[in-house]
Amino acid sequence: MLVARRLFILFVLFYVPMTTQLMGQSLGLTGRVLDQLNGAPISNALVALVGENQNITVTDQDGYFKISLTPNTAKTHVLIVQHEQYEAQNVPIKTDAQRRPIVIFLQWNTDEDMPISDTSYADLTDEGSFDLPFQPGPLQAKGDALTGAQAYDFGGVFYAPRGAARNQKQISIQGVPINDFYSGQASWDSFGGLNDALRQREIQEGFESANYSFGALGGHTDISVSAGNYRPGLKLKAIFSSKTYTRGYALFYRSGLKANGLSYALQWASRFGDGGYVSGNIYDGKSLLFALEKQINGANTLMLTGLYTPIIKGVSSPLTREVLDYHGARYNPNWGMQNGQIRNSKSRQTTQPLFILTYKNHSKGRLSYQINLATQFGLAKQTRLNYSGSSNPFKNYYQKLPSYFLKESPLGSYDYHMAFNARQNIEAQGQLNWQDLYMANGLHLNSGSSYIVQADVRQKQMTVAQALMRYRLNTLFEFRAKVWIRQEREHHYGQIDDLLGGLYYLDVNSFYRGSDPLGKWNDRQTPYRSNKVGAFIDYNFRWQGDQLGLFGQLQQTTEKWNYTAAFECTRNALMRKGLFQNGSFPSQGQSLGPSQRIVFSNIKFKLSGAINWSPRSFSRINTVYLTEPPIVKHTFVNMRQSNELVHGLKASTFHGVDVDYRYQGNSINARIAAYAQRQDDDTKIKTFFTEHAIAAQSGQALVHEIVQGIHTQSIGLQAGLSYDLSNRLALSTVMVFSEHNYSGTPLLYLGSDAFSDPQRPDRVLGSDLTARGKRKVYVNNYGVASGPRQIIHARLQYRDPNYWWAGLSFNHFSKRFADMSFLRRSADTYLDFDGVLNQNFDSNVVSSLLEQEDLGQVVLCHLTAGKSWRLKGKYMSLFLVVNNLLDVAYVSGGFEDSRIGSVFGLAEEADRPGGPLFGNRYFSGMGRSFYGSITLSF
Amino acid sequence: MKIYHLFYITSLLINTACLEDRSFEIPFLKQQGLLIPDDQIVTIPALKMAWEQESNQELYPFLRLTQGYEDKFLEGYVISDDQQGNYYKAFFIQDDPESPQAGIKVLLDQTDISQRYDVGRRVLIQLSGLTVGLSSGVFALGLEDGGALSPVPTTHNGGVVQRDTLVSPISARTLNMENLGPQHTNMWIELSHTQFHRFQSLSLPPMTFAADAMDQYDGERWLEQCASGQYLVLKTSTYADFNTAVLPSDDFTIYGILQYDYFGEYFVLVINGPDDIVMGNSGRCDPLVLDCGPAPGLHPIVWGESFNQRENLSALMDSGWWAPDTNSEALLWSIGSYGGNKYLQITAEASDIALHESWLISPPLSKSVLGEILSIECDIQANFQRGIPLSFWITEQDPQDYSIDVQWDLLNYFIPNGPSDGFGDFKTMGPIDISCKTGETFYLGLRYKQRSVFDTTRYHIDNLRIRSP
């Protein structure tokens, strides 16, 4: 159908009892592959016979192919014909009847050659005070209007399908999941840039039936890297963009299946730039993938896959409305010029090579299996400027903004003068001044650096061993199982990246206000240590997690209906081991040494069914119940400094049901889906600096806000329709209406090294649990910040017989909410700084102060276009996408700043003549930006 | 072909493994001396003189530097350092590094000023549009803000404070506490043979610079100089990094800047950091006390004065107490009461006239009546503490006998310290052993003697008692 998106080989399996045997001789099938538009032969197209055997060949210069059909197997085979310039075709072949040569016409592919990870927004820092948004992208697209729009058009507004969080999208490569335990997320940076090599995707939407995967709310995508399934050839690509990187090159070489059963593929890519849409976000990424495959005696395949994508990129920060109004969406306060080069104080570096060994057995018998061994190691590192104890040098620091000088009435001429001055400063220069930092360190060489660049490093190591099995009982029933062991070990530490002209650094916690003389040292074991570049500072710990898992699935398929019942159970064991003894946690076992071992056992159940109303229409229903342990990051109160576990840790549970109906006509493709779900007992930890930590002496502390028992409910309706107006023009439209809200009353408490027990001043607690208990958070019916709830999308695409195409999409997003602060809506909000309830509040005023901000409606238009040329068996194609054609200024997302944690603070902020000091912070959406590529395929 | 492939793959691998090396070299800091012609430079003494002459010192002591100052720069050498947190948005400069005549406090809207303007650096400050006047009692430069001076933004006039490449070591001016005057403020001075008052540095536990319970914004501690017997307040901010450090117990030489307290009433010394205190080796010079041995245990009370029966001071006098009128018109002693409890109260109002000295002497106390082994104890509350003017004495001679020169012995005690801007708590002082006084009768003497006009600590003394086994 039109509105084409790249499809991976859909393994449609026909199950045949081993009752009939065909003639012993191998049968040959010949045929020719032609271009449907002009009838020209297509050479070097991949022709594969799908079934129990992997029979692959390639068309010759005139488009002819010959493929052998192995005997005594199926009544029908499926022939797949593939070439990236064209849409893949699945042709059913009846073995006994088909001896005549067949002619296959391939439709020209209007493919969106977008990179895997969506680049609709600049890379963001992961500071722990907000959730990184869901990552949509081509790994979402399944060929229908809805998933296509979700993949390509909804990125810039942080849309999340069914309100899924980032850790609810699962990615696996060769069947090996790459989501890690720590954050539950897949590290997109560990396979970026390999767009061409990772095109063989099996996309599972939500919890729908799939082969070996239970599914996830945000979907699951399994990427196969099978060298034998690539069409042999060489592809060269040049990329130009104005989004995150500005230039890129890629090379993709495939050997194709050789006579001896060996095949290999190699992709190399490089993307770089000095800052795309957002200034200062330098980008330098290299990617390398190799795949080696050997077919052993027809039924078994051994595959070795290796990926290595080292990348370093600058990162920007969310900004308040005041700063955005001065500087706009391209502003990034984190960088400054040094020696004529852009230097970004916040950058993220990932080097995590991944190796997977796969052994597949696809026998013609009932049983087939696969074994995977995988390992990934390396590090994920994020740098930041450490200025503890000195003044904040960033130009968007709140004390440097005009609002700071206009914060209190009555205002005198001095205040206006200072505000005017501040405004001139921020307008004239918003970037970091590196020279000032070097000077500050250089003038006081004897006392250690006041400013350093610190790296927060996660050294990762992951190994997985898994076995998959499929057993066919008969034509109707099929049983699949998967068993795995997964081990992850990580070493987290802070490290000095650059002393900025100083000679050494003293690893001191400059916020420590207690009376213990060793209390201010981040490692009491080695106080007064002068640290040089590369030394471990701030925190140092390891954690290890082990997972045992079992998955089982039963499928029954008939012509009229089919169903799938599946379960998955896992056992996770987790332990932390501190290597520093933090000054605020001196007691035995508090910070240094092993923590308690925590074990979670969880189970998931799902029942999916499908009814085929007619050959053209079918409905599906999925019902799911699952429990999931909190991610490692949300298991410990203050993982960097202490071993303390979150009190009353619980697994979260999920109940969900979704139904959909699809109709596939000649020129109409329609789909309508509805879902209802609830998630209970979720745990979230956010880290931020607040002025309302009542258990701290002055109320000010860096806290870890632990919220438990979070309940969310959502319902939604999604509809997609695509209609061919003619054989050149196609129209598609998508509508989404949904609600995604909090319900119930979660409980909150705070962890911090600033809390001490007033009864026992000699003891330092890591949290205010005993001092204040768990407080209720009143968030019923507030919206979860998961992107727009209502979307209207329309797309028009034109295909011209001269091999060019263009598409224009119109997208209207509304009902988008800022992520709210739990602390502000907890019982703490009515307390004065000394913990005494302040009765002077009017409930109307309180409601208006606690209203959740609606980020507004936004209309985004995107333009895509492509053209291909064919030059004697070689293809050249050009692809271009322009996002936000009308250059609309908008925010992608935003969140409330929990620094102000009480309604009194909020009322004070609302009264400030110059605007709030700690207003909501926003992620700007990109203005008009483009991405384009020129590809040469041989 | 295969070798070619291998070579190609290897080069790709090497290329991938190496991300661009992003190490940054240290930026080259261009140092250029300031070239300002002499006729544009104003010295601090000249500016001070202009201020004294052209402003109304009584009503409105501020001078706005507009006409005639458009292109003028104030020259000075930095003497303060805010790296340890003892200064906030202000720094001090004096006109010459070695023999200064005047200094000035500059209010600048910047934290971590010493990161740019380090000690000894010559700076030139653009005067146009600024105002000079008083800030907490000292000569200061800032922006006018409703009758006071507030910090100047750093980018005022495009960069109000400019650094020179010249950094000179600052020589301290050696002074004595007794001849400190307003002309010595804002300058880097040195006081030798100085110690902290024994009640603050020898107490158990000794006090800290600014981290004791009563310190709210600043900690004020009493420095004494042996030669003169004078004292000077050392002021440390509670936000200073070294506020939790303990006061040194021995004698030392101290360097700092002479200023006034927050309200501009009395002198204080402010240091940059604990390195400004250089330990000496002369030893302390504490007054001789009557040392009868270690503090005795708590014996039963044989004599007491709770002051609850006394209506007023006259009533106290009628019962045998005596107050010789030394040099003041009004007696400073009184009977105070709070919450039903009465106590003896002594305070002095600041006056420019003279320094008060006032005695209150107990009735004669007899050893034959009370016992041979005696110890004294009382409850003391120190309020609005400025200095420690109260002392406790004992004599066996008759104080009212004017024919002899009465010998008083200082008792061996520690008076508790209290907050400088409020009421303290009653704390017990003693028991102090007085058994080694061999005479039959003895008298207790309470002396309140100011060492400066601002020495106005108010003491409440209650439950004076004598114990004997």
mmCIF file of N, CA, C and O in Angstrom, chain A residues 300-346:
data_model
loop_
_atom_site.group_PDB
_atom_site.id
_atom_site.type_symbol
_atom_site.label_atom_id
_atom_site.label_comp_id
_atom_site.label_asym_id
_atom_site.label_seq_id
_atom_site.Cartn_x
_atom_site.Cartn_y
_atom_site.Cartn_z
ATOM 1 N N ASN A 300 21.319 -24.794 9.861
ATOM 2 C CA ASN A 300 21.872 -24.051 10.984
ATOM 3 C C ASN A 300 22.675 -22.868 10.499
ATOM 4 O O ASN A 300 23.316 -22.905 9.454
ATOM 5 N N THR A 301 22.600 -21.824 11.285
ATOM 6 C CA THR A 301 23.351 -20.621 10.942
ATOM 7 C C THR A 301 24.085 -20.131 12.168
ATOM 8 O O THR A 301 23.523 -20.128 13.265
ATOM 9 N N LEU A 302 25.305 -19.721 11.959
ATOM 10 C CA LEU A 302 26.075 -19.125 13.038
ATOM 11 C C LEU A 302 26.330 -17.672 12.655
ATOM 12 O O LEU A 302 26.760 -17.387 11.550
ATOM 13 N N MET A 303 26.022 -16.766 13.573
ATOM 14 C CA MET A 303 26.178 -15.351 13.250
ATOM 15 C C MET A 303 26.971 -14.655 14.332
ATOM 16 O O MET A 303 26.755 -14.879 15.519
ATOM 17 N N LEU A 304 27.826 -13.800 13.896
ATOM 18 C CA LEU A 304 28.580 -12.974 14.834
ATOM 19 C C LEU A 304 28.310 -11.521 14.462
ATOM 20 O O LEU A 304 28.468 -11.128 13.312
ATOM 21 N N THR A 305 27.860 -10.771 15.423
ATOM 22 C CA THR A 305 27.542 -9.368 15.172
ATOM 23 C C THR A 305 28.331 -8.503 16.138
ATOM 24 O O THR A 305 28.414 -8.826 17.321
ATOM 25 N N GLY A 306 28.907 -7.447 15.631
ATOM 26 C CA GLY A 306 29.620 -6.528 16.511
ATOM 27 C C GLY A 306 29.245 -5.097 16.164
ATOM 28 O O GLY A 306 29.174 -4.740 14.999
ATOM 29 N N LEU A 307 28.962 -4.314 17.203
ATOM 30 C CA LEU A 307 28.662 -2.905 16.974
ATOM 31 C C LEU A 307 29.562 -2.078 17.864
ATOM 32 O O LEU A 307 29.765 -2.420 19.026
ATOM 33 N N TYR A 308 30.023 -0.988 17.329
ATOM 34 C CA TYR A 308 30.824 -0.071 18.145
ATOM 35 C C TYR A 308 30.518 1.331 17.658
ATOM 36 O O TYR A 308 30.816 1.676 16.529
ATOM 37 N N THR A 309 29.905 2.131 18.494
ATOM 38 C CA THR A 309 29.501 3.472 18.046
ATOM 39 C C THR A 309 29.955 4.520 19.046
ATOM 40 O O THR A 309 29.144 5.099 19.762
ATOM 41 N N PRO A 310 31.249 4.784 19.122
ATOM 42 C CA PRO A 310 31.682 5.805 20.070
ATOM 43 C C PRO A 310 31.152 7.165 19.653
ATOM 44 O O PRO A 310 31.155 7.507 18.483
ATOM 45 N N ILE A 311 30.678 7.890 20.619
ATOM 46 C CA ILE A 311 30.111 9.197 20.285
ATOM 47 C C ILE A 311 30.346 10.153 21.434
ATOM 48 O O ILE A 311 30.343 9.766 22.592
ATOM 49 N N ILE A 312 30.571 11.396 21.081
ATOM 50 C CA ILE A 312 30.641 12.436 22.097
ATOM 51 C C ILE A 312 29.835 13.607 21.590
ATOM 52 O O ILE A 312 29.979 14.022 20.443
ATOM 53 N N LYS A 313 28.931 14.091 22.426
ATOM 54 C CA LYS A 313 28.129 15.209 21.959
ATOM 55 C C LYS A 313 27.818 16.182 23.084
ATOM 56 O O LYS A 313 27.688 15.812 24.236
ATOM 57 N N GLY A 314 27.744 17.439 22.711
ATOM 58 C CA GLY A 314 27.415 18.480 23.682
ATOM 59 C C GLY A 314 25.920 18.449 23.961
ATOM 60 O O GLY A 314 25.132 17.969 23.164
ATOM 61 N N VAL A 315 25.575 18.969 25.111
ATOM 62 C CA VAL A 315 24.221 18.816 25.587
ATOM 63 C C VAL A 315 23.700 20.177 26.059
ATOM 64 O O VAL A 315 24.462 21.009 26.523
ATOM 65 N N SER A 316 22.403 20.397 25.921
ATOM 66 C CA SER A 316 21.863 21.683 26.380
ATOM 67 C C SER A 316 20.991 21.464 27.610
ATOM 68 O O SER A 316 20.846 20.356 28.085
ATOM 69 N N SER A 317 20.441 22.532 28.121
ATOM 70 C CA SER A 317 19.669 22.451 29.362
ATOM 71 C C SER A 317 18.305 23.088 29.184
ATOM 72 O O SER A 317 18.129 23.957 28.346
ATOM 73 N N PRO A 318 17.349 22.676 30.015
ATOM 74 C CA PRO A 318 16.045 23.336 29.950
ATOM 75 C C PRO A 318 16.145 24.750 30.517
ATOM 76 O O PRO A 318 16.945 25.012 31.399
ATOM 77 N N LEU A 319 15.351 25.656 29.993
ATOM 78 C CA LEU A 319 15.479 27.067 30.339
ATOM 79 C C LEU A 319 14.157 27.644 30.812
ATOM 80 O O LEU A 319 13.097 27.179 30.417
ATOM 81 N N THR A 320 14.255 28.683 31.632
ATOM 82 C CA THR A 320 13.028 29.347 32.077
ATOM 83 C C THR A 320 12.507 30.264 30.978
ATOM 84 O O THR A 320 13.218 30.613 30.032
ATOM 85 N N ARG A 321 11.270 30.674 31.136
ATOM 86 C CA ARG A 321 10.623 31.535 30.155
ATOM 87 C C ARG A 321 11.393 32.835 30.001
ATOM 88 O O ARG A 321 11.549 33.336 28.895
ATOM 89 N N GLU A 322 11.917 33.350 31.111
ATOM 90 C CA GLU A 322 12.643 34.624 31.041
ATOM 91 C C GLU A 322 13.868 34.494 30.131
ATOM 92 O O GLU A 322 14.102 35.330 29.259
ATOM 93 N N VAL A 323 14.617 33.426 30.318
ATOM 94 C CA VAL A 323 15.827 33.255 29.511
ATOM 95 C C VAL A 323 15.462 32.969 28.058
ATOM 96 O O VAL A 323 16.099 33.468 27.132
ATOM 97 N N LEU A 324 14.405 32.184 27.853
ATOM 98 C CA LEU A 324 13.988 31.885 26.488
ATOM 99 C C LEU A 324 13.572 33.156 25.759
ATOM 100 O O LEU A 324 13.841 33.319 24.573
ATOM 101 N N ASP A 325 12.934 34.061 26.485
ATOM 102 C CA ASP A 325 12.505 35.295 25.831
ATOM 103 C C ASP A 325 13.694 36.148 25.419
ATOM 104 O O ASP A 325 13.638 36.862 24.430
ATOM 105 N N TYR A 326 14.786 36.062 26.176
ATOM 106 C CA TYR A 326 15.955 36.845 25.786
ATOM 107 C C TYR A 326 16.734 36.185 24.659
ATOM 108 O O TYR A 326 17.298 36.858 23.815
ATOM 109 N N HIS A 327 16.804 34.880 24.694
ATOM 110 C CA HIS A 327 17.741 34.223 23.796
ATOM 111 C C HIS A 327 17.152 33.298 22.750
ATOM 112 O O HIS A 327 17.841 32.943 21.808
ATOM 113 N N GLY A 328 15.940 32.850 22.954
ATOM 114 C CA GLY A 328 15.343 32.007 21.932
ATOM 115 C C GLY A 328 15.714 30.542 22.036
ATOM 116 O O GLY A 328 16.463 30.129 22.915
ATOM 117 N N ALA A 329 15.193 29.780 21.097
ATOM 118 C CA ALA A 329 15.283 28.327 21.171
ATOM 119 C C ALA A 329 16.671 27.791 20.876
ATOM 120 O O ALA A 329 16.956 26.643 21.164
ATOM 121 N N ARG A 330 17.533 28.589 20.304
ATOM 122 C CA ARG A 330 18.846 28.057 19.959
ATOM 123 C C ARG A 330 19.844 28.200 21.102
ATOM 124 O O ARG A 330 20.978 27.793 21.001
ATOM 125 N N TYR A 331 19.408 28.788 22.209
ATOM 126 C CA TYR A 331 20.351 29.141 23.260
ATOM 127 C C TYR A 331 20.765 27.936 24.083
ATOM 128 O O TYR A 331 19.944 27.092 24.446
ATOM 129 N N ASN A 332 22.036 27.865 24.366
ATOM 130 C CA ASN A 332 22.585 26.816 25.217
ATOM 131 C C ASN A 332 23.593 27.474 26.150
ATOM 132 O O ASN A 332 24.639 27.935 25.703
ATOM 133 N N PRO A 333 23.288 27.582 27.429
ATOM 134 C CA PRO A 333 24.179 28.323 28.323
ATOM 135 C C PRO A 333 25.445 27.570 28.703
ATOM 136 O O PRO A 333 26.309 28.116 29.369
ATOM 137 N N ASN A 334 25.536 26.307 28.296
ATOM 138 C CA ASN A 334 26.622 25.478 28.809
ATOM 139 C C ASN A 334 27.955 25.638 28.112
ATOM 140 O O ASN A 334 28.945 25.074 28.558
ATOM 141 N N TRP A 335 28.015 26.314 26.998
ATOM 142 C CA TRP A 335 29.275 26.371 26.266
ATOM 143 C C TRP A 335 29.857 27.775 26.263
ATOM 144 O O TRP A 335 29.198 28.767 26.510
ATOM 145 N N GLY A 336 31.139 27.836 25.936
ATOM 146 C CA GLY A 336 31.830 29.108 25.773
ATOM 147 C C GLY A 336 32.989 28.876 24.819
ATOM 148 O O GLY A 336 33.345 27.744 24.513
ATOM 149 N N MET A 337 33.590 29.973 24.343
ATOM 150 C CA MET A 337 34.716 29.836 23.429
ATOM 151 C C MET A 337 36.007 29.704 24.221
ATOM 152 O O MET A 337 36.219 30.426 25.200
ATOM 153 N N GLN A 338 36.835 28.805 23.807
ATOM 154 C CA GLN A 338 38.162 28.704 24.395
ATOM 155 C C GLN A 338 39.153 28.512 23.272
ATOM 156 O O GLN A 338 39.033 27.561 22.494
ATOM 157 N N ASN A 339 40.120 29.414 23.176
ATOM 158 C CA ASN A 339 41.123 29.336 22.110
ATOM 159 C C ASN A 339 40.461 29.182 20.745
ATOM 160 O O ASN A 339 40.884 28.382 19.927
ATOM 161 N N GLY A 340 39.383 29.912 20.524
ATOM 162 C CA GLY A 340 38.731 29.874 19.230
ATOM 163 C C GLY A 340 37.903 28.643 18.958
ATOM 164 O O GLY A 340 37.389 28.461 17.856
ATOM 165 N N GLN A 341 37.759 27.780 19.935
ATOM 166 C CA GLN A 341 36.969 26.563 19.729
ATOM 167 C C GLN A 341 35.771 26.584 20.655
ATOM 168 O O GLN A 341 35.869 27.088 21.771
ATOM 169 N N ILE A 342 34.701 25.957 20.229
ATOM 170 C CA ILE A 342 33.545 25.851 21.116
ATOM 171 C C ILE A 342 33.828 24.768 22.150
ATOM 172 O O ILE A 342 34.214 23.653 21.800
ATOM 173 N N ARG A 343 33.667 25.098 23.379
ATOM 174 C CA ARG A 343 33.850 24.094 24.426
ATOM 175 C C ARG A 343 32.584 24.040 25.263
ATOM 176 O O ARG A 343 32.198 25.033 25.889
ATOM 177 N N ASN A 344 31.972 22.889 25.285
ATOM 178 C CA ASN A 344 30.714 22.718 26.013
ATOM 179 C C ASN A 344 31.009 22.052 27.347
ATOM 180 O O ASN A 344 31.585 20.963 27.392
ATOM 181 N N SER A 345 30.632 22.721 28.434
ATOM 182 C CA SER A 345 30.946 22.153 29.745
ATOM 183 C C SER A 345 30.149 20.884 30.009
ATOM 184 O O SER A 345 30.535 20.056 30.811
ATOM 185 N N LYS A 346 29.005 20.729 29.335
ATOM 186 C CA LYS A 346 28.192 19.527 29.535
ATOM 187 C C LYS A 346 28.242 18.719 28.246
ATOM 188 O O LYS A 346 27.764 19.160 27.211
#
